[in-house]
PDB file of C-alpha atoms in Angstrom:
ATOM      1  CA  GLY A 556    -124.000  36.363 -28.376  1.00 82.00           C
ATOM      2  CA  GLU A 557    -121.692  37.981 -31.099  1.00 88.00           C
ATOM      3  CA  ASN A 558    -122.912  40.038 -34.124  1.00 93.00           C
ATOM      4  CA  VAL A 559    -120.845  40.787 -37.116  1.00 97.00           C
ATOM      5  CA  GLU A 560    -122.214  43.257 -39.709  1.00 97.00           C
ATOM      6  CA  GLN A 561    -120.118  43.465 -43.131  1.00 98.00           C
ATOM      7  CA  HIS A 562    -120.111  46.535 -45.664  1.00 98.00           C
ATOM      8  CA  PRO A 563    -120.525  46.797 -48.326  1.00 98.00           C
ATOM      9  CA  SER A 564    -122.091  43.363 -49.681  1.00 97.00           C
ATOM     10  CA  THR A 565    -120.744  44.181 -53.445  1.00 98.00           C
ATOM     11  CA  LEU A 566    -117.731  46.136 -54.321  1.00 98.00           C
ATOM     12  CA  SER A 567    -116.473  46.657 -58.000  1.00 98.00           C
ATOM     13  CA  VAL A 568    -112.983  48.376 -58.468  1.00 98.00           C
ATOM     14  CA  GLN A 569    -110.691  48.965 -61.434  1.00 98.00           C
ATOM     15  CA  GLU A 570    -107.705  46.636 -61.505  1.00 98.00           C
ATOM     16  CA  GLY A 571    -104.846  48.436 -59.855  1.00 97.00           C
ATOM     17  CA  ASP A 572    -107.132  50.331 -57.360  1.00 98.00           C
ATOM     18  CA  SER A 573    -107.549  49.689 -53.670  1.00 98.00           C
ATOM     19  CA  ALA A 574    -110.640  47.950 -52.067  1.00 98.00           C
ATOM     20  CA  VAL A 575    -111.686  48.370 -48.613  1.00 98.00           C
ATOM     21  CA  ILE A 576    -114.085  46.194 -46.748  1.00 98.00           C
ATOM     22  CA  LYS A 577    -115.385  46.827 -43.288  1.00 98.00           C
ATOM     23  CA  CYS A 578    -116.855  44.890 -40.373  1.00 98.00           C
ATOM     24  CA  THR A 579    -118.164  45.707 -37.152  1.00 98.00           C
ATOM     25  CA  TYR A 580    -118.554  43.677 -34.196  1.00 97.00           C
ATOM     26  CA  SER A 581    -120.766  43.696 -30.916  1.00 95.00           C
ATOM     27  CA  ASP A 582    -118.886  41.555 -28.385  1.00 92.00           C
ATOM     28  CA  SER A 583    -116.107  43.408 -26.531  1.00 92.00           C
ATOM     29  CA  ALA A 584    -114.874  40.048 -25.513  1.00 89.00           C
ATOM     30  CA  SER A 585    -113.839  39.182 -29.119  1.00 91.00           C
ATOM     31  CA  ASN A 586    -110.387  39.176 -29.687  1.00 90.00           C
ATOM     32  CA  TYR A 587    -109.572  37.330 -32.871  1.00 91.00           C
ATOM     33  CA  PHE A 588    -110.591  38.456 -36.493  1.00 95.00           C
ATOM     34  CA  PRO A 589    -109.899  36.269 -39.472  1.00 95.00           C
ATOM     35  CA  TRP A 590    -110.692  37.037 -42.935  1.00 97.00           C
ATOM     36  CA  TYR A 591    -111.676  34.314 -45.649  1.00 97.00           C
ATOM     37  CA  LYS A 592    -111.650  34.508 -49.340  1.00 98.00           C
ATOM     38  CA  GLN A 593    -114.061  32.414 -51.264  1.00 97.00           C
ATOM     39  CA  GLU A 594    -113.808  31.851 -54.826  1.00 96.00           C
ATOM     40  CA  LEU A 595    -117.076  30.465 -56.739  1.00 92.00           C
ATOM     41  CA  GLY A 596    -117.442  26.867 -56.010  1.00 89.00           C
ATOM     42  CA  LYS A 597    -114.256  26.863 -53.816  1.00 92.00           C
ATOM     43  CA  ARG A 598    -113.579  26.568 -49.907  1.00 95.00           C
ATOM     44  CA  PRO A 599    -113.058  29.588 -47.726  1.00 95.00           C
ATOM     45  CA  GLN A 600    -109.501  30.272 -47.591  1.00 95.00           C
ATOM     46  CA  LEU A 601    -107.938  32.173 -44.622  1.00 94.00           C
ATOM     47  CA  ILE A 602    -106.071  35.161 -45.920  1.00 96.00           C
ATOM     48  CA  ILE A 603    -105.054  37.058 -43.129  1.00 96.00           C
ATOM     49  CA  ASP A 604    -106.079  37.448 -39.342  1.00 94.00           C
ATOM     50  CA  ILE A 605    -105.530  39.789 -36.541  1.00 94.00           C
ATOM     51  CA  ARG A 606    -105.724  39.649 -32.945  1.00 91.00           C
ATOM     52  CA  SER A 607    -106.576  42.416 -30.279  1.00 88.00           C
ATOM     53  CA  ASN A 608    -103.104  43.018 -29.070  1.00 86.00           C
ATOM     54  CA  VAL A 609    -102.115  44.542 -32.428  1.00 87.00           C
ATOM     55  CA  GLY A 610    -103.785  47.337 -34.460  1.00 91.00           C
ATOM     56  CA  GLU A 611    -102.698  46.595 -38.018  1.00 95.00           C
ATOM     57  CA  LYS A 612    -101.028  43.626 -39.895  1.00 95.00           C
ATOM     58  CA  LYS A 613     -99.816  43.424 -43.321  1.00 97.00           C
ATOM     59  CA  ASP A 614     -98.886  40.492 -45.780  1.00 95.00           C
ATOM     60  CA  GLN A 615     -97.899  41.729 -49.109  1.00 96.00           C
ATOM     61  CA  ARG A 616    -100.687  43.376 -50.873  1.00 97.00           C
ATOM     62  CA  ILE A 617    -103.246  42.970 -48.153  1.00 98.00           C
ATOM     63  CA  ALA A 618    -103.469  44.370 -44.692  1.00 98.00           C
ATOM     64  CA  VAL A 619    -106.047  44.339 -41.766  1.00 98.00           C
ATOM     65  CA  THR A 620    -106.735  47.055 -38.999  1.00 97.00           C
ATOM     66  CA  LEU A 621    -108.557  47.082 -35.727  1.00 97.00           C
ATOM     67  CA  ASN A 622    -110.043  49.494 -33.837  1.00 96.00           C
ATOM     68  CA  LYS A 623    -111.011  47.941 -30.367  1.00 94.00           C
ATOM     69  CA  THR A 624    -112.688  51.010 -29.129  1.00 94.00           C
ATOM     70  CA  ALA A 625    -114.956  51.536 -32.094  1.00 95.00           C
ATOM     71  CA  LYS A 626    -115.373  47.625 -32.354  1.00 96.00           C
ATOM     72  CA  HIS A 627    -114.535  47.481 -36.174  1.00 96.00           C
ATOM     73  CA  PHE A 628    -111.976  45.924 -38.070  1.00 97.00           C
ATOM     74  CA  SER A 629    -111.188  46.562 -41.833  1.00 98.00           C
ATOM     75  CA  LEU A 630    -109.511  44.698 -44.847  1.00 98.00           C
ATOM     76  CA  HIS A 631    -107.500  46.496 -47.471  1.00 98.00           C
ATOM     77  CA  ILE A 632    -106.255  45.221 -50.532  1.00 98.00           C
ATOM     78  CA  THR A 633    -104.038  47.445 -52.615  1.00 97.00           C
ATOM     79  CA  GLU A 634    -102.981  47.147 -56.294  1.00 98.00           C
ATOM     80  CA  THR A 635    -105.852  44.812 -57.165  1.00 98.00           C
ATOM     81  CA  GLN A 636    -105.597  42.020 -59.698  1.00 97.00           C
ATOM     82  CA  PRO A 637    -108.539  40.015 -61.484  1.00 96.00           C
ATOM     83  CA  GLU A 638    -107.525  37.271 -59.301  1.00 96.00           C
ATOM     84  CA  ASP A 639    -109.006  39.018 -56.055  1.00 98.00           C
ATOM     85  CA  SER A 640    -112.208  38.669 -57.406  1.00 98.00           C
ATOM     86  CA  ALA A 641    -114.210  36.665 -54.989  1.00 98.00           C
ATOM     87  CA  VAL A 642    -116.504  36.686 -51.910  1.00 98.00           C
ATOM     88  CA  TYR A 643    -114.663  37.864 -48.738  1.00 98.00           C
ATOM     89  CA  PHE A 644    -115.802  36.971 -45.217  1.00 98.00           C
ATOM     90  CA  CYS A 645    -114.713  38.779 -41.950  1.00 98.00           C
ATOM     91  CA  ALA A 646    -115.407  36.787 -38.631  1.00 95.00           C
ATOM     92  CA  ALA A 647    -114.763  37.351 -35.002  1.00 93.00           C
ATOM     93  CA  THR A 648    -114.607  35.067 -31.885  1.00 88.00           C
ATOM     94  CA  ASP A 649    -113.318  35.157 -28.447  1.00 81.00           C
ATOM     95  CA  ALA A 650    -110.268  32.902 -28.497  1.00 73.00           C
ATOM     96  CA  ASN A 651    -109.430  33.020 -24.901  1.00 68.00           C
ATOM     97  CA  PHE A 652    -111.613  30.404 -23.296  1.00 61.00           C
ATOM     98  CA  GLY A 653    -111.268  27.858 -26.251  1.00 59.00           C
ATOM     99  CA  ASN A 654    -114.272  29.134 -27.864  1.00 58.00           C
ATOM    100  CA  GLU A 655    -113.878  27.784 -31.080  1.00 70.00           C
ATOM    101  CA  LYS A 656    -117.124  29.698 -32.804  1.00 82.00           C
ATOM    102  CA  LEU A 657    -116.517  31.923 -35.449  1.00 88.00           C
ATOM    103  CA  THR A 658    -119.154  34.452 -36.283  1.00 92.00           C
ATOM    104  CA  PHE A 659    -119.027  35.298 -39.725  1.00 95.00           C
ATOM    105  CA  GLY A 660    -120.172  38.576 -41.344  1.00 97.00           C
ATOM    106  CA  THR A 661    -122.503  38.357 -44.297  1.00 97.00           C
ATOM    107  CA  GLY A 662    -119.962  38.445 -46.900  1.00 98.00           C
ATOM    108  CA  THR A 663    -118.547  41.239 -49.815  1.00 98.00           C
ATOM    109  CA  ARG A 664    -118.654  40.166 -53.418  1.00 98.00           C
ATOM    110  CA  LEU A 665    -115.556  41.962 -54.779  1.00 98.00           C
ATOM    111  CA  THR A 666    -115.210  42.241 -58.511  1.00 98.00           C
ATOM    112  CA  ILE A 667    -112.197  43.498 -60.218  1.00 97.00           C
ATOM    113  CA  ILE A 668    -112.634  45.170 -63.533  1.00 96.00           C
ATOM    114  CA  PRO A 669    -109.865  44.552 -65.900  1.00 93.00           C
TER     115      PRO A 669
ATOM    116  CA  ASP B 558    -100.023  17.028 -45.144  1.00 62.00           C
ATOM    117  CA  THR B 559    -101.494  20.615 -44.854  1.00 68.00           C
ATOM    118  CA  GLU B 560    -104.959  20.141 -46.026  1.00 89.00           C
ATOM    119  CA  VAL B 561    -108.505  18.902 -44.967  1.00 95.00           C
ATOM    120  CA  THR B 562    -110.096  16.654 -47.240  1.00 96.00           C
ATOM    121  CA  GLN B 563    -113.814  15.662 -47.883  1.00 97.00           C
ATOM    122  CA  THR B 564    -115.796  13.018 -49.468  1.00 97.00           C
ATOM    123  CA  PRO B 565    -117.813  12.902 -51.461  1.00 97.00           C
ATOM    124  CA  LYS B 566    -117.514  16.157 -53.509  1.00 96.00           C
ATOM    125  CA  HIS B 567    -121.066  15.748 -54.581  1.00 97.00           C
ATOM    126  CA  LEU B 568    -123.986  13.785 -53.192  1.00 96.00           C
ATOM    127  CA  VAL B 569    -127.701  13.269 -54.280  1.00 96.00           C
ATOM    128  CA  MET B 570    -129.856  11.586 -51.999  1.00 93.00           C
ATOM    129  CA  GLY B 571    -133.495  10.924 -51.479  1.00 91.00           C
ATOM    130  CA  MET B 572    -135.583  11.940 -48.220  1.00 89.00           C
ATOM    131  CA  THR B 573    -135.640   8.467 -47.111  1.00 89.00           C
ATOM    132  CA  ASN B 574    -131.839   7.699 -47.645  1.00 90.00           C
ATOM    133  CA  LYS B 575    -129.075   7.391 -45.125  1.00 95.00           C
ATOM    134  CA  LYS B 576    -125.629   8.616 -46.248  1.00 96.00           C
ATOM    135  CA  SER B 577    -122.392   9.840 -44.503  1.00 97.00           C
ATOM    136  CA  LEU B 578    -120.000  12.710 -45.047  1.00 98.00           C
ATOM    137  CA  LYS B 579    -116.517  12.067 -44.258  1.00 98.00           C
ATOM    138  CA  CYS B 580    -113.420  14.729 -43.396  1.00 98.00           C
ATOM    139  CA  GLU B 581    -110.032  13.989 -42.718  1.00 97.00           C
ATOM    140  CA  GLN B 582    -107.036  15.977 -41.378  1.00 96.00           C
ATOM    141  CA  HIS B 583    -103.500  14.904 -40.791  1.00 89.00           C
ATOM    142  CA  MET B 584    -102.108  18.030 -39.412  1.00 90.00           C
ATOM    143  CA  GLY B 585    -102.664  17.130 -35.838  1.00 90.00           C
ATOM    144  CA  HIS B 586    -105.460  19.649 -35.054  1.00 90.00           C
ATOM    145  CA  ARG B 587    -107.626  18.737 -32.175  1.00 89.00           C
ATOM    146  CA  ALA B 588    -110.458  20.818 -33.168  1.00 90.00           C
ATOM    147  CA  MET B 589    -112.825  19.796 -36.153  1.00 92.00           C
ATOM    148  CA  TYR B 590    -116.023  21.527 -37.467  1.00 94.00           C
ATOM    149  CA  TRP B 591    -119.135  21.246 -39.571  1.00 96.00           C
ATOM    150  CA  TYR B 592    -120.500  24.120 -41.284  1.00 96.00           C
ATOM    151  CA  LYS B 593    -123.568  24.431 -43.638  1.00 97.00           C
ATOM    152  CA  GLN B 594    -123.182  26.930 -46.334  1.00 97.00           C
ATOM    153  CA  LYS B 595    -126.064  28.108 -48.420  1.00 96.00           C
ATOM    154  CA  ALA B 596    -125.627  30.197 -51.858  1.00 93.00           C
ATOM    155  CA  LYS B 597    -124.619  33.563 -51.228  1.00 90.00           C
ATOM    156  CA  LYS B 598    -124.507  33.118 -47.470  1.00 95.00           C
ATOM    157  CA  PRO B 599    -121.594  32.813 -45.064  1.00 96.00           C
ATOM    158  CA  PRO B 600    -120.751  29.470 -43.492  1.00 95.00           C
ATOM    159  CA  GLU B 601    -123.061  28.472 -40.560  1.00 94.00           C
ATOM    160  CA  LEU B 602    -121.637  26.510 -37.771  1.00 93.00           C
ATOM    161  CA  MET B 603    -123.169  23.142 -36.825  1.00 96.00           C
ATOM    162  CA  PHE B 604    -121.121  21.195 -34.855  1.00 95.00           C
ATOM    163  CA  VAL B 605    -117.514  21.515 -32.944  1.00 92.00           C
ATOM    164  CA  TYR B 606    -115.530  18.555 -31.597  1.00 92.00           C
ATOM    165  CA  SER B 607    -112.554  19.518 -29.560  1.00 89.00           C
ATOM    166  CA  TYR B 608    -110.068  16.449 -28.533  1.00 90.00           C
ATOM    167  CA  GLU B 609    -112.537  14.043 -30.076  1.00 93.00           C
ATOM    168  CA  LYS B 610    -115.518  15.200 -27.788  1.00 93.00           C
ATOM    169  CA  LEU B 611    -118.638  17.223 -29.021  1.00 93.00           C
ATOM    170  CA  SER B 612    -118.197  20.597 -27.590  1.00 89.00           C
ATOM    171  CA  ILE B 613    -120.502  22.827 -29.457  1.00 88.00           C
ATOM    172  CA  ASN B 614    -124.009  21.802 -31.203  1.00 91.00           C
ATOM    173  CA  GLU B 615    -125.911  24.674 -32.663  1.00 90.00           C
ATOM    174  CA  SER B 616    -129.169  23.201 -32.191  1.00 91.00           C
ATOM    175  CA  VAL B 617    -129.026  21.055 -35.183  1.00 95.00           C
ATOM    176  CA  PRO B 618    -131.925  18.770 -36.254  1.00 95.00           C
ATOM    177  CA  SER B 619    -131.351  15.300 -35.018  1.00 95.00           C
ATOM    178  CA  ARG B 620    -131.206  14.017 -38.981  1.00 96.00           C
ATOM    179  CA  PHE B 621    -127.686  15.322 -38.838  1.00 97.00           C
ATOM    180  CA  SER B 622    -125.829  13.217 -36.583  1.00 97.00           C
ATOM    181  CA  PRO B 623    -122.009  13.959 -36.215  1.00 97.00           C
ATOM    182  CA  GLU B 624    -119.192  11.418 -35.319  1.00 97.00           C
ATOM    183  CA  CYS B 625    -115.450  11.832 -34.431  1.00 96.00           C
ATOM    184  CA  PRO B 626    -113.925   8.333 -34.465  1.00 94.00           C
ATOM    185  CA  ASN B 627    -110.338   9.693 -33.940  1.00 93.00           C
ATOM    186  CA  SER B 628    -108.366  12.649 -33.754  1.00 89.00           C
ATOM    187  CA  SER B 629    -107.997  12.780 -37.639  1.00 94.00           C
ATOM    188  CA  LEU B 630    -111.557  11.816 -38.751  1.00 97.00           C
ATOM    189  CA  LEU B 631    -114.809  13.653 -38.670  1.00 97.00           C
ATOM    190  CA  ASN B 632    -118.286  12.027 -40.032  1.00 98.00           C
ATOM    191  CA  LEU B 633    -121.749  13.482 -40.511  1.00 98.00           C
ATOM    192  CA  HIS B 634    -124.655  10.886 -40.730  1.00 97.00           C
ATOM    193  CA  LEU B 635    -127.461  12.079 -42.610  1.00 96.00           C
ATOM    194  CA  HIS B 636    -131.023  10.493 -42.440  1.00 95.00           C
ATOM    195  CA  ALA B 637    -134.496  11.652 -43.495  1.00 93.00           C
ATOM    196  CA  LEU B 638    -133.300  14.986 -44.986  1.00 94.00           C
ATOM    197  CA  GLN B 639    -135.504  17.618 -46.362  1.00 95.00           C
ATOM    198  CA  PRO B 640    -135.087  19.592 -49.532  1.00 95.00           C
ATOM    199  CA  GLU B 641    -134.166  22.589 -47.668  1.00 96.00           C
ATOM    200  CA  ASP B 642    -130.960  20.775 -46.513  1.00 97.00           C
ATOM    201  CA  SER B 643    -129.307  20.782 -49.962  1.00 97.00           C
ATOM    202  CA  ALA B 644    -126.310  22.949 -49.147  1.00 97.00           C
ATOM    203  CA  LEU B 645    -122.564  22.964 -49.392  1.00 97.00           C
ATOM    204  CA  TYR B 646    -121.498  21.091 -46.223  1.00 98.00           C
ATOM    205  CA  LEU B 647    -117.896  22.351 -45.081  1.00 97.00           C
ATOM    206  CA  CYS B 648    -115.334  20.727 -42.681  1.00 97.00           C
ATOM    207  CA  ALA B 649    -112.692  22.697 -40.813  1.00 94.00           C
ATOM    208  CA  SER B 650    -110.018  22.112 -38.544  1.00 93.00           C
ATOM    209  CA  SER B 651    -108.023  23.984 -35.906  1.00 90.00           C
ATOM    210  CA  GLN B 652    -104.632  23.355 -34.101  1.00 84.00           C
ATOM    211  CA  GLU B 653    -106.372  23.233 -30.534  1.00 70.00           C
ATOM    212  CA  ARG B 654    -108.651  25.344 -28.275  1.00 58.00           C
ATOM    213  CA  GLY B 655    -107.122  28.990 -28.177  1.00 58.00           C
ATOM    214  CA  ARG B 656    -105.356  28.677 -31.560  1.00 64.00           C
ATOM    215  CA  ASN B 657    -108.253  29.480 -33.872  1.00 70.00           C
ATOM    216  CA  GLU B 658    -106.801  29.534 -37.328  1.00 86.00           C
ATOM    217  CA  GLN B 659    -109.613  27.487 -39.050  1.00 90.00           C
ATOM    218  CA  PHE B 660    -108.669  25.381 -42.292  1.00 92.00           C
ATOM    219  CA  PHE B 661    -111.543  24.467 -44.590  1.00 95.00           C
ATOM    220  CA  GLY B 662    -112.040  21.378 -46.592  1.00 96.00           C
ATOM    221  CA  PRO B 663    -113.555  21.484 -50.240  1.00 96.00           C
ATOM    222  CA  GLY B 664    -117.006  20.731 -49.112  1.00 97.00           C
ATOM    223  CA  THR B 665    -119.727  18.289 -50.088  1.00 97.00           C
ATOM    224  CA  ARG B 666    -122.149  19.701 -52.108  1.00 97.00           C
ATOM    225  CA  LEU B 667    -125.616  17.895 -50.973  1.00 97.00           C
ATOM    226  CA  THR B 668    -128.558  17.680 -53.091  1.00 96.00           C
ATOM    227  CA  VAL B 669    -131.778  16.324 -51.310  1.00 95.00           C
ATOM    228  CA  LEU B 670    -134.691  15.363 -53.677  1.00 93.00           C
TER     229      LEU B 670
END
């Protein structure tokens, strides 16, 4: 089965600086990679996702990059703000055969220092 | 309606109780999921329903019993739980097979005494 590793487990950055979270996956069949943000006591919220037919996707201050050869993908947050403080989870799955099972990384607790 | 809703928000039950968690979505999604999340851990998949049929059971103990009465509703029946079953139970839905954007409900915080 799929195995997803996520680093770092905790990350503190100054407000306005950039943050990068990295994930690696093991199953070369995986082709869908979402990122979820979970604030304390709240539900995981999908913030961005990428499919294996593209290498990069941006949405305002957040971007995700995918390297299929190396089997890793990364979340980039620029111009960080206090409201970016949360736990971020990466995930991977093979979407082609209706495989609905997302395999999550272990999470990164991001703290933005004002 | 673009949300997944769950009831109750909090539930405290004894080990001999029977209770049910409910999940509802009106986005026309045909796949629905139950996850269990312990503190500081990622969501852990329990069950997947696709077109109202159970498609994945992640070897969950029989004290957890899922039910999908129709395409909008998902229940999780609980019986004879253990204290280690205390966790946040999350429901999620996605449009259909092959469309994997999963949207989560707010969860039910379950405490087993």
